[in-house]
Amino acid sequence: MQHAKQPCDWEGEKRECPYILDDYKYSFWGWTLLSIGISAKPVRLIRTCSKCHEEIEDITDHKQLMEHIGR
């Protein structure tokens, strides 16, 4: 079941939207490290608005992902 798409009432910059959810994607080894309590860098970060389900950002840049280690 998919959620119905609702219009987003956020008028400002999309990157600052209060409805943004971060979806971290990890490699096999990343998940292995996280499962034993060691921080790992995600291989991809997808930022999506939880209200309208619009994909705001898809980050794969190594330098930007280094800021999200262990989250």
Short mmCIF file of C-alpha atoms in Angstrom, two decimals:
data_model
loop_
_atom_site.label_atom_id
_atom_site.label_comp_id
_atom_site.label_asym_id
_atom_site.label_seq_id
_atom_site.Cartn_x
_atom_site.Cartn_y
_atom_site.Cartn_z
CA MET A 1 0.00 0.00 0.00
CA GLN A 2 1.46 3.34 -1.01
CA HIS A 3 0.61 6.57 0.69
CA ALA A 4 -1.35 9.10 -1.31
CA LYS A 5 0.75 11.97 -2.52
CA GLN A 6 -0.12 15.14 -0.62
CA PRO A 7 0.94 18.61 -1.69
CA CYS A 8 3.78 19.97 0.41
CA ASP A 9 2.97 23.28 2.07
CA TRP A 10 6.64 24.20 2.56
CA GLU A 11 7.40 27.39 0.62
CA GLY A 12 11.11 27.83 1.45
CA GLU A 13 14.27 26.16 0.21
CA LYS A 14 13.59 22.43 -0.26
CA ARG A 15 16.81 21.43 1.51
CA GLU A 16 15.53 23.13 4.69
CA CYS A 17 12.08 21.50 4.60
CA PRO A 18 11.07 20.26 8.09
CA TYR A 19 9.47 17.15 6.55
CA ILE A 20 12.72 15.73 5.12
CA LEU A 21 13.61 12.15 5.98
CA ASP A 22 17.13 10.79 5.46
CA ASP A 23 17.42 7.28 4.03
CA TYR A 24 20.96 5.93 4.41
CA LYS A 25 22.16 3.11 2.16
CA TYR A 26 25.13 1.01 3.33
CA SER A 27 27.31 -1.59 1.67
CA PHE A 28 27.42 -5.15 2.98
CA TRP A 29 30.54 -4.35 5.01
CA GLY A 30 28.96 -1.14 6.26
CA TRP A 31 25.98 -3.06 7.61
CA THR A 32 28.35 -5.62 9.13
CA LEU A 33 30.22 -2.88 11.00
CA LEU A 34 27.01 -1.19 12.15
CA SER A 35 25.60 -4.49 13.42
CA ILE A 36 28.54 -4.89 15.81
CA GLY A 37 28.44 -1.26 16.93
CA ILE A 38 31.17 0.30 14.77
CA SER A 39 30.44 3.48 12.81
CA ALA A 40 30.41 3.19 9.03
CA LYS A 41 30.09 5.62 6.13
CA PRO A 42 26.96 5.22 4.01
CA VAL A 43 27.43 4.69 0.26
CA ARG A 44 24.36 6.75 -0.59
CA LEU A 45 22.00 9.19 1.12
CA ILE A 46 18.53 9.86 -0.25
CA ARG A 47 16.66 12.82 1.26
CA THR A 48 12.90 12.68 0.69
CA CYS A 49 9.98 14.86 1.79
CA SER A 50 7.75 12.72 4.01
CA LYS A 51 4.68 14.71 3.07
CA CYS A 52 4.77 14.85 -0.74
CA HIS A 53 7.33 11.99 -1.22
CA GLU A 54 9.46 14.14 -3.52
CA GLU A 55 13.14 13.18 -3.67
CA ILE A 56 15.06 16.30 -2.62
CA GLU A 57 18.65 15.04 -2.86
CA ASP A 58 20.52 11.89 -3.82
CA ILE A 59 24.02 12.17 -2.37
CA THR A 60 26.83 9.82 -3.42
CA ASP A 61 29.77 12.23 -3.06
CA HIS A 62 32.46 10.79 -0.76
CA LYS A 63 33.19 14.11 1.01
CA GLN A 64 29.52 14.81 1.77
CA LEU A 65 28.92 11.24 2.96
CA MET A 66 31.85 11.50 5.41
CA GLU A 67 29.68 13.97 7.38
CA HIS A 68 27.09 11.22 7.95
CA ILE A 69 29.27 8.48 9.45
CA GLY A 70 27.44 6.44 12.06
CA ARG A 71 24.01 8.04 11.77
#
